[in-house]
mmCIF file of C-alpha atoms in Angstrom:
data_model
loop_
_atom_site.group_PDB
_atom_site.id
_atom_site.type_symbol
_atom_site.label_atom_id
_atom_site.label_comp_id
_atom_site.label_asym_id
_atom_site.label_seq_id
_atom_site.Cartn_x
_atom_site.Cartn_y
_atom_site.Cartn_z
ATOM 1 C CA UNK A 791 3.988 1.698 22.522
ATOM 2 C CA UNK A 792 7.601 2.498 21.736
ATOM 3 C CA UNK A 793 10.619 0.766 23.260
ATOM 4 C CA UNK A 794 14.277 1.742 23.073
ATOM 5 C CA UNK A 795 17.050 -0.633 23.748
ATOM 6 C CA UNK A 796 20.046 1.631 24.667
ATOM 7 C CA UNK A 797 23.752 1.344 25.300
ATOM 8 C CA UNK A 798 24.468 -2.164 24.141
ATOM 9 C CA UNK A 799 26.896 -3.664 21.648
ATOM 10 C CA UNK A 800 24.289 -4.173 18.791
ATOM 11 C CA UNK A 801 25.043 -7.015 16.451
ATOM 12 C CA UNK A 802 22.564 -6.942 13.557
ATOM 13 C CA UNK A 803 24.340 -9.819 11.843
ATOM 14 C CA UNK A 804 23.247 -8.617 8.492
ATOM 15 C CA UNK A 805 25.269 -5.384 9.114
ATOM 16 C CA UNK A 806 28.337 -4.374 11.010
ATOM 17 C CA UNK A 807 28.256 -4.275 14.931
ATOM 18 C CA UNK A 808 27.412 -1.026 16.537
ATOM 19 C CA UNK A 809 29.147 0.153 19.813
ATOM 20 C CA UNK A 810 26.719 2.079 22.080
ATOM 21 C CA UNK A 811 23.808 1.134 19.743
ATOM 22 C CA UNK A 812 20.140 2.029 19.854
ATOM 23 C CA UNK A 813 17.340 -0.209 18.625
ATOM 24 C CA UNK A 814 13.972 1.355 18.375
ATOM 25 C CA UNK A 815 10.892 -0.843 18.479
ATOM 26 C CA UNK A 816 7.152 -0.026 18.009
ATOM 27 C CA UNK A 817 4.015 -2.296 17.554
ATOM 28 C CA UNK A 818 6.285 -5.428 17.649
ATOM 29 C CA UNK A 819 8.570 -4.354 14.786
ATOM 30 C CA UNK A 820 12.000 -2.719 14.657
ATOM 31 C CA UNK A 821 11.731 0.791 13.407
ATOM 32 C CA UNK A 822 15.377 2.142 13.782
ATOM 33 C CA UNK A 823 18.794 0.733 14.271
ATOM 34 C CA UNK A 824 22.030 2.813 14.722
ATOM 35 C CA UNK A 825 24.371 4.704 17.087
ATOM 36 C CA UNK A 826 23.022 6.485 19.944
ATOM 37 C CA UNK A 827 23.637 9.868 18.467
ATOM 38 C CA UNK A 828 21.845 8.854 15.113
ATOM 39 C CA UNK A 829 18.614 7.461 16.485
ATOM 40 C CA UNK A 830 16.064 9.970 17.992
ATOM 41 C CA UNK A 831 14.216 8.179 20.963
ATOM 42 C CA UNK A 832 10.784 9.627 21.752
ATOM 43 C CA UNK A 833 10.359 11.124 25.155
ATOM 44 C CA UNK A 834 7.599 8.642 25.999
ATOM 45 C CA UNK A 835 9.597 5.596 24.995
ATOM 46 C CA UNK A 836 10.153 2.653 27.546
ATOM 47 C CA UNK A 837 13.731 2.364 27.937
ATOM 48 C CA UNK A 838 15.591 -0.986 28.170
ATOM 49 C CA UNK A 839 19.160 -0.394 29.367
ATOM 50 C CA UNK A 840 21.490 -2.989 27.915
ATOM 51 C CA UNK A 841 24.740 -1.384 28.681
ATOM 52 C CA UNK A 842 27.665 -3.659 29.002
ATOM 53 C CA UNK A 843 25.735 -6.444 27.032
ATOM 54 C CA UNK A 844 25.431 -7.789 23.527
ATOM 55 C CA UNK A 845 22.058 -7.325 21.723
ATOM 56 C CA UNK A 846 21.472 -9.776 18.854
ATOM 57 C CA UNK A 847 18.404 -11.065 16.859
ATOM 58 C CA UNK A 848 16.717 -14.188 18.137
ATOM 59 C CA UNK A 849 18.300 -17.447 16.702
ATOM 60 C CA UNK A 850 16.493 -19.433 14.138
ATOM 61 C CA UNK A 851 16.350 -23.327 14.332
ATOM 62 C CA UNK A 852 15.652 -24.442 10.845
ATOM 63 C CA UNK A 853 14.848 -28.020 11.651
ATOM 64 C CA UNK A 854 13.373 -29.122 14.999
ATOM 65 C CA UNK A 855 10.437 -31.192 16.393
ATOM 66 C CA UNK A 856 9.540 -29.041 19.366
ATOM 67 C CA UNK A 857 6.043 -29.428 20.416
ATOM 68 C CA UNK A 858 5.302 -32.532 18.132
ATOM 69 C CA UNK A 859 8.130 -34.716 19.933
ATOM 70 C CA UNK A 860 7.652 -33.803 23.538
ATOM 71 C CA UNK A 861 10.396 -34.635 26.000
ATOM 72 C CA UNK A 862 9.480 -37.082 28.890
ATOM 73 C CA UNK A 863 5.976 -37.675 27.672
ATOM 74 C CA UNK A 864 6.557 -41.115 25.871
ATOM 75 C CA UNK A 865 3.989 -41.984 23.242
ATOM 76 C CA UNK A 866 1.525 -39.483 24.588
ATOM 77 C CA UNK A 867 3.635 -36.597 23.232
ATOM 78 C CA UNK A 868 4.977 -38.240 20.197
ATOM 79 C CA UNK A 869 3.106 -36.855 17.297
ATOM 80 C CA UNK A 870 6.178 -36.531 14.944
ATOM 81 C CA UNK A 871 5.626 -39.569 12.582
ATOM 82 C CA UNK A 872 2.337 -40.801 11.164
ATOM 83 C CA UNK A 873 3.830 -44.131 10.231
ATOM 84 C CA UNK A 874 0.763 -45.528 8.288
ATOM 85 C CA UNK A 875 1.167 -43.737 4.998
ATOM 86 C CA UNK A 876 4.488 -43.384 3.068
ATOM 87 C CA UNK A 877 2.909 -40.159 1.418
ATOM 88 C CA UNK A 878 1.822 -37.876 4.064
ATOM 89 C CA UNK A 879 1.961 -34.670 2.150
ATOM 90 C CA UNK A 880 -1.461 -33.758 3.564
ATOM 91 C CA UNK A 881 -0.246 -34.042 7.167
ATOM 92 C CA UNK A 882 0.629 -30.771 8.989
ATOM 93 C CA UNK A 883 3.133 -30.320 11.863
ATOM 94 C CA UNK A 884 0.836 -27.447 12.869
ATOM 95 C CA UNK A 885 -1.876 -29.880 14.048
ATOM 96 C CA UNK A 886 0.479 -31.748 16.523
ATOM 97 C CA UNK A 887 2.304 -28.931 18.231
ATOM 98 C CA UNK A 888 1.741 -28.557 21.903
ATOM 99 C CA UNK A 889 2.950 -24.974 22.892
ATOM 100 C CA UNK A 890 3.409 -26.121 26.572
ATOM 101 C CA UNK A 891 6.291 -28.471 25.519
ATOM 102 C CA UNK A 892 9.294 -27.876 27.663
ATOM 103 C CA UNK A 893 11.350 -27.459 24.464
ATOM 104 C CA UNK A 894 9.859 -24.077 23.944
ATOM 105 C CA UNK A 895 11.161 -22.809 27.238
ATOM 106 C CA UNK A 896 14.532 -24.400 26.609
ATOM 107 C CA UNK A 897 14.624 -22.586 23.266
ATOM 108 C CA UNK A 898 14.134 -19.146 24.906
ATOM 109 C CA UNK A 899 16.951 -19.817 27.436
ATOM 110 C CA UNK A 900 19.201 -20.475 24.601
ATOM 111 C CA UNK A 901 18.268 -17.265 22.680
ATOM 112 C CA UNK A 902 16.113 -19.270 20.065
ATOM 113 C CA UNK A 903 12.946 -17.298 19.130
ATOM 114 C CA UNK A 904 11.995 -18.878 15.814
ATOM 115 C CA UNK A 905 11.516 -22.647 15.188
ATOM 116 C CA UNK A 906 10.776 -24.382 12.054
ATOM 117 C CA UNK A 907 8.943 -27.392 13.210
ATOM 118 C CA UNK A 908 8.998 -30.372 10.931
ATOM 119 C CA UNK A 909 7.360 -33.929 10.715
ATOM 120 C CA UNK A 910 9.690 -36.703 11.348
ATOM 121 C CA UNK A 911 11.548 -38.943 8.886
ATOM 122 C CA UNK A 912 9.574 -42.217 9.080
ATOM 123 C CA UNK A 913 7.842 -41.547 5.793
ATOM 124 C CA UNK A 914 9.332 -40.807 2.267
ATOM 125 C CA UNK A 915 6.966 -37.819 2.440
ATOM 126 C CA UNK A 916 6.502 -36.723 5.946
ATOM 127 C CA UNK A 917 4.152 -33.696 5.689
ATOM 128 C CA UNK A 918 4.134 -29.888 5.885
ATOM 129 C CA UNK A 919 6.323 -27.803 8.020
ATOM 130 C CA UNK A 920 5.586 -24.654 9.940
ATOM 131 C CA UNK A 921 7.655 -21.740 11.286
ATOM 132 C CA UNK A 922 6.591 -20.559 14.755
ATOM 133 C CA UNK A 923 7.609 -18.263 17.630
ATOM 134 C CA UNK A 924 8.885 -19.859 20.688
ATOM 135 C CA UNK A 925 6.184 -18.424 22.960
ATOM 136 C CA UNK A 926 2.364 -18.396 22.879
ATOM 137 C CA UNK A 927 -0.828 -19.898 24.235
ATOM 138 C CA UNK A 928 -1.894 -21.538 20.897
ATOM 139 C CA UNK A 929 0.216 -22.662 18.020
ATOM 140 C CA UNK A 930 -2.184 -20.469 15.860
ATOM 141 C CA UNK A 931 -0.779 -17.225 17.521
ATOM 142 C CA UNK A 932 2.759 -18.431 17.335
ATOM 143 C CA UNK A 933 2.766 -19.068 13.493
ATOM 144 C CA UNK A 934 5.041 -17.001 11.262
ATOM 145 C CA UNK A 935 4.253 -18.905 8.116
ATOM 146 C CA UNK A 936 2.408 -22.120 7.246
ATOM 147 C CA UNK A 937 2.906 -24.171 5.276
ATOM 148 C CA UNK A 938 6.558 -23.380 5.019
ATOM 149 C CA UNK A 939 7.971 -26.304 3.228
ATOM 150 C CA UNK A 940 7.367 -30.146 2.759
ATOM 151 C CA UNK A 941 9.420 -32.638 4.661
ATOM 152 C CA UNK A 942 10.720 -35.750 2.783
ATOM 153 C CA UNK A 943 13.087 -38.540 3.981
ATOM 154 C CA UNK A 944 15.592 -40.677 2.068
ATOM 155 C CA UNK A 945 17.864 -43.365 3.600
ATOM 156 C CA UNK A 946 17.619 -45.660 6.550
ATOM 157 C CA UNK A 947 14.524 -44.375 8.506
ATOM 158 C CA UNK A 948 11.769 -44.934 5.853
ATOM 159 C CA UNK A 949 13.187 -48.168 4.496
ATOM 160 C CA UNK A 950 13.391 -49.448 8.055
ATOM 161 C CA UNK A 951 9.888 -48.483 9.184
ATOM 162 C CA UNK A 952 8.022 -49.852 6.197
ATOM 163 C CA UNK A 953 10.635 -52.847 5.733
ATOM 164 C CA UNK A 954 9.531 -53.942 9.221
ATOM 165 C CA UNK A 955 5.876 -53.916 8.094
ATOM 166 C CA UNK A 956 7.014 -55.903 4.975
ATOM 167 C CA UNK A 957 5.358 -53.347 2.590
ATOM 168 C CA UNK A 958 6.649 -50.652 0.135
ATOM 169 C CA UNK A 959 9.094 -48.922 0.652
ATOM 170 C CA UNK A 960 11.527 -51.354 2.080
ATOM 171 C CA UNK A 961 14.588 -50.412 0.040
ATOM 172 C CA UNK A 962 16.242 -47.105 -1.169
ATOM 173 C CA UNK A 963 14.709 -48.002 -4.546
ATOM 174 C CA UNK A 964 11.273 -48.135 -3.085
ATOM 175 C CA UNK A 965 11.641 -44.824 -1.105
ATOM 176 C CA UNK A 966 12.594 -42.957 -4.297
ATOM 177 C CA UNK A 967 9.741 -44.685 -6.234
ATOM 178 C CA UNK A 968 7.158 -43.494 -3.638
ATOM 179 C CA UNK A 969 8.330 -39.870 -4.152
ATOM 180 C CA UNK A 970 8.607 -40.219 -8.001
ATOM 181 C CA UNK A 971 5.081 -41.727 -8.083
ATOM 182 C CA UNK A 972 3.705 -38.960 -5.872
ATOM 183 C CA UNK A 973 5.090 -36.210 -8.137
ATOM 184 C CA UNK A 974 3.873 -37.916 -11.408
ATOM 185 C CA UNK A 975 0.331 -37.973 -9.770
ATOM 186 C CA UNK A 976 0.820 -34.225 -8.770
ATOM 187 C CA UNK A 977 1.829 -33.326 -12.406
ATOM 188 C CA UNK A 978 -1.351 -35.108 -13.774
ATOM 189 C CA UNK A 979 -3.563 -33.542 -11.129
ATOM 190 C CA UNK A 980 -2.276 -30.022 -12.213
ATOM 191 C CA UNK A 981 -3.217 -30.751 -15.691
ATOM 192 C CA UNK A 982 -6.563 -31.741 -14.797
ATOM 193 C CA UNK A 983 -7.191 -28.895 -12.499
ATOM 194 C CA UNK A 984 -6.070 -26.441 -15.211
ATOM 195 C CA UNK A 985 -8.436 -28.153 -17.705
ATOM 196 C CA UNK A 986 -11.335 -27.887 -15.204
ATOM 197 C CA UNK A 987 -10.518 -24.227 -14.570
ATOM 198 C CA UNK A 988 -10.468 -23.392 -18.307
ATOM 199 C CA UNK A 989 -13.730 -25.323 -18.925
ATOM 200 C CA UNK A 990 -15.267 -23.935 -15.618
ATOM 201 C CA UNK A 991 -16.191 -27.443 -14.636
ATOM 202 C CA UNK A 992 -16.302 -28.749 -11.060
ATOM 203 C CA UNK A 993 -13.133 -30.244 -9.800
ATOM 204 C CA UNK A 994 -12.672 -32.668 -6.938
ATOM 205 C CA UNK A 995 -9.737 -31.414 -4.812
ATOM 206 C CA UNK A 996 -7.055 -33.816 -3.294
ATOM 207 C CA UNK A 997 -5.320 -32.416 -0.294
ATOM 208 C CA UNK A 998 -2.192 -34.444 -0.778
ATOM 209 C CA UNK A 999 -1.745 -33.599 -4.448
ATOM 210 C CA UNK A 1000 -2.575 -29.835 -3.850
ATOM 211 C CA UNK A 1001 0.408 -29.692 -1.557
ATOM 212 C CA UNK A 1002 2.681 -31.461 -3.997
ATOM 213 C CA UNK A 1003 1.449 -29.208 -6.786
ATOM 214 C CA UNK A 1004 2.543 -26.195 -4.604
ATOM 215 C CA UNK A 1005 6.041 -27.830 -4.435
ATOM 216 C CA UNK A 1006 6.165 -28.229 -8.424
ATOM 217 C CA UNK A 1007 4.895 -24.538 -8.668
ATOM 218 C CA UNK A 1008 7.891 -23.433 -6.701
ATOM 219 C CA UNK A 1009 5.679 -22.215 -3.762
ATOM 220 C CA UNK A 1010 7.138 -24.636 -1.147
ATOM 221 C CA UNK A 1011 10.629 -25.869 -0.868
ATOM 222 C CA UNK A 1012 11.421 -29.573 -0.478
ATOM 223 C CA UNK A 1013 12.926 -30.197 2.961
ATOM 224 C CA UNK A 1014 15.008 -33.410 2.238
ATOM 225 C CA UNK A 1015 16.164 -35.575 5.155
ATOM 226 C CA UNK A 1016 19.323 -37.142 3.848
ATOM 227 C CA UNK A 1017 22.682 -38.180 5.376
ATOM 228 C CA UNK A 1018 24.704 -40.289 2.997
ATOM 229 C CA UNK A 1019 26.392 -38.915 -0.033
ATOM 230 C CA UNK A 1020 24.519 -41.497 -2.277
ATOM 231 C CA UNK A 1021 21.181 -40.356 -0.790
ATOM 232 C CA UNK A 1022 22.125 -36.671 -1.402
ATOM 233 C CA UNK A 1023 22.811 -37.494 -4.962
ATOM 234 C CA UNK A 1024 19.411 -39.094 -5.226
ATOM 235 C CA UNK A 1025 17.766 -35.991 -3.711
ATOM 236 C CA UNK A 1026 19.394 -33.942 -6.343
ATOM 237 C CA UNK A 1027 18.356 -36.310 -9.131
ATOM 238 C CA UNK A 1028 14.733 -36.199 -8.068
ATOM 239 C CA UNK A 1029 14.658 -32.415 -7.637
ATOM 240 C CA UNK A 1030 16.050 -31.901 -11.177
ATOM 241 C CA UNK A 1031 13.677 -34.478 -12.654
ATOM 242 C CA UNK A 1032 10.766 -32.568 -11.268
ATOM 243 C CA UNK A 1033 12.132 -29.095 -10.977
ATOM 244 C CA UNK A 1034 11.471 -28.238 -7.320
ATOM 245 C CA UNK A 1035 13.546 -26.222 -4.879
ATOM 246 C CA UNK A 1036 15.700 -28.593 -2.845
ATOM 247 C CA UNK A 1037 17.002 -27.967 0.726
ATOM 248 C CA UNK A 1038 19.270 -30.615 2.184
ATOM 249 C CA UNK A 1039 18.441 -31.450 5.765
ATOM 250 C CA UNK A 1040 21.147 -33.114 7.974
ATOM 251 C CA UNK A 1041 23.652 -33.459 5.060
ATOM 252 C CA UNK A 1042 26.082 -35.500 7.213
ATOM 253 C CA UNK A 1043 28.124 -36.440 4.165
ATOM 254 C CA UNK A 1044 27.478 -33.267 2.299
ATOM 255 C CA UNK A 1045 31.081 -32.339 2.591
ATOM 256 C CA UNK A 1046 31.805 -35.149 0.131
ATOM 257 C CA UNK A 1047 29.712 -33.456 -2.504
ATOM 258 C CA UNK A 1048 30.456 -29.911 -1.390
ATOM 259 C CA UNK A 1049 31.462 -28.642 -4.748
ATOM 260 C CA UNK A 1050 28.377 -30.079 -6.382
ATOM 261 C CA UNK A 1051 25.999 -28.554 -3.856
ATOM 262 C CA UNK A 1052 27.736 -25.258 -4.274
ATOM 263 C CA UNK A 1053 27.583 -25.393 -7.987
ATOM 264 C CA UNK A 1054 23.926 -26.135 -7.888
ATOM 265 C CA UNK A 1055 23.202 -23.524 -5.218
ATOM 266 C CA UNK A 1056 21.539 -26.076 -2.946
ATOM 267 C CA UNK A 1057 21.720 -24.886 0.773
ATOM 268 C CA UNK A 1058 22.325 -27.438 3.652
ATOM 269 C CA UNK A 1059 20.785 -27.423 7.214
ATOM 270 C CA UNK A 1060 23.432 -29.399 8.895
ATOM 271 C CA UNK A 1061 23.188 -31.305 12.077
ATOM 272 C CA UNK A 1062 22.686 -32.257 14.664
ATOM 273 C CA UNK A 1063 26.400 -32.242 15.434
ATOM 274 C CA UNK A 1064 26.617 -33.396 19.075
ATOM 275 C CA UNK A 1065 25.224 -36.990 18.587
ATOM 276 C CA UNK A 1066 26.952 -40.345 18.676
ATOM 277 C CA UNK A 1067 27.189 -42.463 15.488
ATOM 278 C CA UNK A 1068 24.217 -44.664 16.347
ATOM 279 C CA UNK A 1069 23.589 -45.753 12.806
ATOM 280 C CA UNK A 1070 25.636 -46.297 9.584
ATOM 281 C CA UNK A 1071 24.550 -42.948 8.027
ATOM 282 C CA UNK A 1072 26.231 -41.106 10.729
ATOM 283 C CA UNK A 1073 29.727 -42.656 10.501
ATOM 284 C CA UNK A 1074 31.219 -39.535 9.043
ATOM 285 C CA UNK A 1075 29.463 -37.099 11.493
ATOM 286 C CA UNK A 1076 31.994 -34.350 12.352
ATOM 287 C CA UNK A 1077 32.016 -30.809 13.652
ATOM 288 C CA UNK A 1078 34.460 -30.062 10.897
ATOM 289 C CA UNK A 1079 31.957 -30.622 8.189
ATOM 290 C CA UNK A 1080 30.121 -27.294 8.509
ATOM 291 C CA UNK A 1081 33.502 -25.497 7.841
ATOM 292 C CA UNK A 1082 34.142 -27.706 4.738
ATOM 293 C CA UNK A 1083 30.810 -26.988 3.302
ATOM 294 C CA UNK A 1084 31.015 -23.209 3.985
ATOM 295 C CA UNK A 1085 34.446 -22.863 2.467
ATOM 296 C CA UNK A 1086 33.189 -24.582 -0.663
ATOM 297 C CA UNK A 1087 30.553 -21.900 -1.124
ATOM 298 C CA UNK A 1088 27.481 -23.869 0.311
ATOM 299 C CA UNK A 1089 25.062 -21.775 2.276
ATOM 300 C CA UNK A 1090 24.651 -23.532 5.596
ATOM 301 C CA UNK A 1091 22.453 -23.348 8.626
ATOM 302 C CA UNK A 1092 23.079 -25.312 11.809
ATOM 303 C CA UNK A 1093 20.320 -27.429 13.367
ATOM 304 C CA UNK A 1094 19.922 -29.273 16.665
ATOM 305 C CA UNK A 1095 17.174 -31.493 15.345
ATOM 306 C CA UNK A 1096 15.670 -31.104 18.788
ATOM 307 C CA UNK A 1097 15.076 -33.237 20.827
ATOM 308 C CA UNK A 1098 17.972 -35.206 19.291
ATOM 309 C CA UNK A 1099 20.158 -32.317 20.725
ATOM 310 C CA UNK A 1100 18.504 -29.985 23.121
ATOM 311 C CA UNK A 1101 17.511 -26.766 21.332
ATOM 312 C CA UNK A 1102 19.297 -24.482 23.704
ATOM 313 C CA UNK A 1103 22.619 -26.005 22.628
ATOM 314 C CA UNK A 1104 22.085 -24.550 19.205
ATOM 315 C CA UNK A 1105 24.666 -21.779 19.700
ATOM 316 C CA UNK A 1106 27.181 -24.284 21.277
ATOM 317 C CA UNK A 1107 27.163 -26.331 18.206
ATOM 318 C CA UNK A 1108 28.111 -23.182 16.222
ATOM 319 C CA UNK A 1109 30.765 -22.487 18.721
ATOM 320 C CA UNK A 1110 32.379 -25.831 18.426
ATOM 321 C CA UNK A 1111 32.033 -25.693 14.584
ATOM 322 C CA UNK A 1112 34.227 -22.508 14.861
ATOM 323 C CA UNK A 1113 36.710 -24.480 16.992
ATOM 324 C CA UNK A 1114 36.884 -27.042 14.122
ATOM 325 C CA UNK A 1115 37.511 -24.590 11.300
ATOM 326 C CA UNK A 1116 34.079 -22.646 10.572
ATOM 327 C CA UNK A 1117 34.513 -18.890 10.253
ATOM 328 C CA UNK A 1118 32.937 -17.211 13.236
ATOM 329 C CA UNK A 1119 30.932 -14.839 11.248
ATOM 330 C CA UNK A 1120 29.491 -17.638 9.047
ATOM 331 C CA UNK A 1121 28.741 -19.592 12.298
ATOM 332 C CA UNK A 1122 26.680 -16.738 13.571
ATOM 333 C CA UNK A 1123 24.886 -16.331 10.298
ATOM 334 C CA UNK A 1124 24.173 -20.110 10.341
ATOM 335 C CA UNK A 1125 21.905 -19.634 13.220
ATOM 336 C CA UNK A 1126 20.355 -16.354 12.192
ATOM 337 C CA UNK A 1127 20.335 -14.857 8.727
ATOM 338 C CA UNK A 1128 21.187 -18.150 6.839
ATOM 339 C CA UNK A 1129 18.202 -20.206 8.157
ATOM 340 C CA UNK A 1130 15.988 -17.332 7.746
ATOM 341 C CA UNK A 1131 16.953 -16.965 3.996
ATOM 342 C CA UNK A 1132 16.985 -20.688 3.275
ATOM 343 C CA UNK A 1133 13.311 -21.079 4.688
ATOM 344 C CA UNK A 1134 12.039 -17.845 3.276
ATOM 345 C CA UNK A 1135 11.655 -16.079 6.603
ATOM 346 C CA UNK A 1136 14.123 -13.261 6.125
ATOM 347 C CA UNK A 1137 11.359 -10.782 5.728
ATOM 348 C CA UNK A 1138 10.472 -11.407 9.251
ATOM 349 C CA UNK A 1139 13.365 -12.665 11.375
ATOM 350 C CA UNK A 1140 17.099 -13.437 11.399
ATOM 351 C CA UNK A 1141 18.496 -9.930 11.719
ATOM 352 C CA UNK A 1142 18.148 -6.559 13.435
ATOM 353 C CA UNK A 1143 16.902 -4.308 10.795
ATOM 354 C CA UNK A 1144 13.893 -1.883 10.322
ATOM 355 C CA UNK A 1145 10.723 -3.581 9.326
ATOM 356 C CA UNK A 1146 11.709 -6.997 10.904
ATOM 357 C CA UNK A 1147 10.014 -8.561 14.031
ATOM 358 C CA UNK A 1148 11.450 -7.166 17.219
ATOM 359 C CA UNK A 1149 12.745 -10.580 18.361
ATOM 360 C CA UNK A 1150 15.742 -9.591 20.430
ATOM 361 C CA UNK A 1151 18.065 -11.283 22.870
ATOM 362 C CA UNK A 1152 20.275 -9.604 25.464
ATOM 363 C CA UNK A 1153 23.504 -11.564 26.008
ATOM 364 C CA UNK A 1154 25.970 -11.218 28.834
ATOM 365 C CA UNK A 1155 28.686 -11.174 26.238
ATOM 366 C CA UNK A 1156 29.588 -12.855 22.978
ATOM 367 C CA UNK A 1157 27.135 -15.659 22.452
ATOM 368 C CA UNK A 1158 29.883 -17.754 20.787
ATOM 369 C CA UNK A 1159 31.643 -17.709 24.127
ATOM 370 C CA UNK A 1160 30.181 -20.666 26.038
ATOM 371 C CA UNK A 1161 30.342 -18.703 29.309
ATOM 372 C CA UNK A 1162 27.923 -16.114 27.889
ATOM 373 C CA UNK A 1163 24.297 -16.277 28.759
ATOM 374 C CA UNK A 1164 21.032 -15.226 27.182
ATOM 375 C CA UNK A 1165 19.809 -12.805 30.070
ATOM 376 C CA UNK A 1166 16.618 -11.322 28.494
ATOM 377 C CA UNK A 1167 14.556 -12.436 25.507
ATOM 378 C CA UNK A 1168 11.996 -10.333 23.653
ATOM 379 C CA UNK A 1169 9.507 -11.749 21.086
ATOM 380 C CA UNK A 1170 7.660 -8.858 19.007
ATOM 381 C CA UNK A 1171 9.047 -6.473 21.656
ATOM 382 C CA UNK A 1172 7.457 -8.227 24.495
ATOM 383 C CA UNK A 1173 9.808 -9.532 27.186
ATOM 384 C CA UNK A 1174 9.181 -13.359 27.504
ATOM 385 C CA UNK A 1175 12.174 -14.631 29.379
ATOM 386 C CA UNK A 1176 14.914 -13.337 31.715
ATOM 387 C CA UNK A 1177 17.547 -14.906 33.849
ATOM 388 C CA UNK A 1178 17.283 -14.428 37.606
ATOM 389 C CA UNK A 1179 20.715 -13.737 39.015
ATOM 390 C CA UNK A 1180 19.481 -14.346 42.599
ATOM 391 C CA UNK A 1181 18.053 -17.837 41.954
ATOM 392 C CA UNK A 1182 20.445 -18.786 39.066
ATOM 393 C CA UNK A 1183 17.344 -19.734 37.031
ATOM 394 C CA UNK A 1184 15.621 -18.629 33.886
ATOM 395 C CA UNK A 1185 12.076 -17.342 34.159
ATOM 396 C CA UNK A 1186 9.653 -17.669 31.213
ATOM 397 C CA UNK A 1187 6.606 -15.461 31.180
ATOM 398 C CA UNK A 1188 3.456 -17.538 31.242
ATOM 399 C CA UNK A 1189 1.526 -16.947 28.125
ATOM 400 C CA UNK A 1190 -1.780 -18.163 29.681
ATOM 401 C CA UNK A 1191 -1.593 -15.671 32.430
ATOM 402 C CA UNK A 1192 0.553 -12.700 31.377
ATOM 403 C CA UNK A 1193 -1.550 -9.618 30.699
ATOM 404 C CA UNK A 1194 -1.717 -9.302 26.927
ATOM 405 C CA UNK A 1195 -1.779 -5.993 25.055
#
């Protein structure tokens, strides 16, 4: 089945905007993008008229807890933190996601079609992250890539959680030691595994050390929760000691080390930006910080850290960051191409380009205008959300009852 989106102002993000553009979709993928006069539309194509609207790729939330930290469900829906083991590398966010979480419906209403779901920050090593689409019956059919990275935390959260238990780690020293000890064990594990392979001997696998070995091998980036500048420096120190690829998450004081982060080519997934300063680590939280980082040459993505900030406010954080000095083009990239590139998903999502998933959002106008609205959302070419002008409410297709092709 071929679908043609016709007549809209197409914003590929990775390329220049196209007036009166056409986007051709087949089998869930984008097959052509261009001016109407340059794209041949098959006679039997289904037509989606987007005249007078903006057509953009679905936004990418690079750090959220949708489905593992359900809203309004209290402890029943809180599966974000396994607070019993400082090293949770074997834990998978995938195993705790409820696709029926209200956050997924909110995501669609805000034009967010891809979400990187991560464990929380209670443990020095929290577990494996997963990239999912924002619509589906089971998480398995929503998955884009898994495992995607490994979540780790420095700073207040792990030292508070385990300090209250009067056990390691109760200090920043202890948190770093837990991470360092885990990687030393993973290095030794790799050597034993390589020896067993060469000798063709049996080898007892360890799920925790297998994942950490993947980090050391460069297969999985290290998603490091860190706010304060001194913790960011510790994150860099550990990554250089063990040679893994570091991605700073939150980076509230990253602007204080912007030149260092740029020099070392370390990206920052910054946010949430709408929160109050409820803890010491957030005392320098500011909407100016994304612009400072970007101007220094740091690749940034903006995050809501849902449910800390509701996920459909992702674009509004970008808009207000523009108000406080962030370049508008960079702001749009910070919720599309940049998070896709940082998390290794740019072969699937983040832009409107041939070969990528047909995750498309029709906007009433410029999405960086707070008065604009996501009116229709398509995932893999299937319409999964529309805004009903008569009721003034969004309508999400029910994945359990919608006829599936």
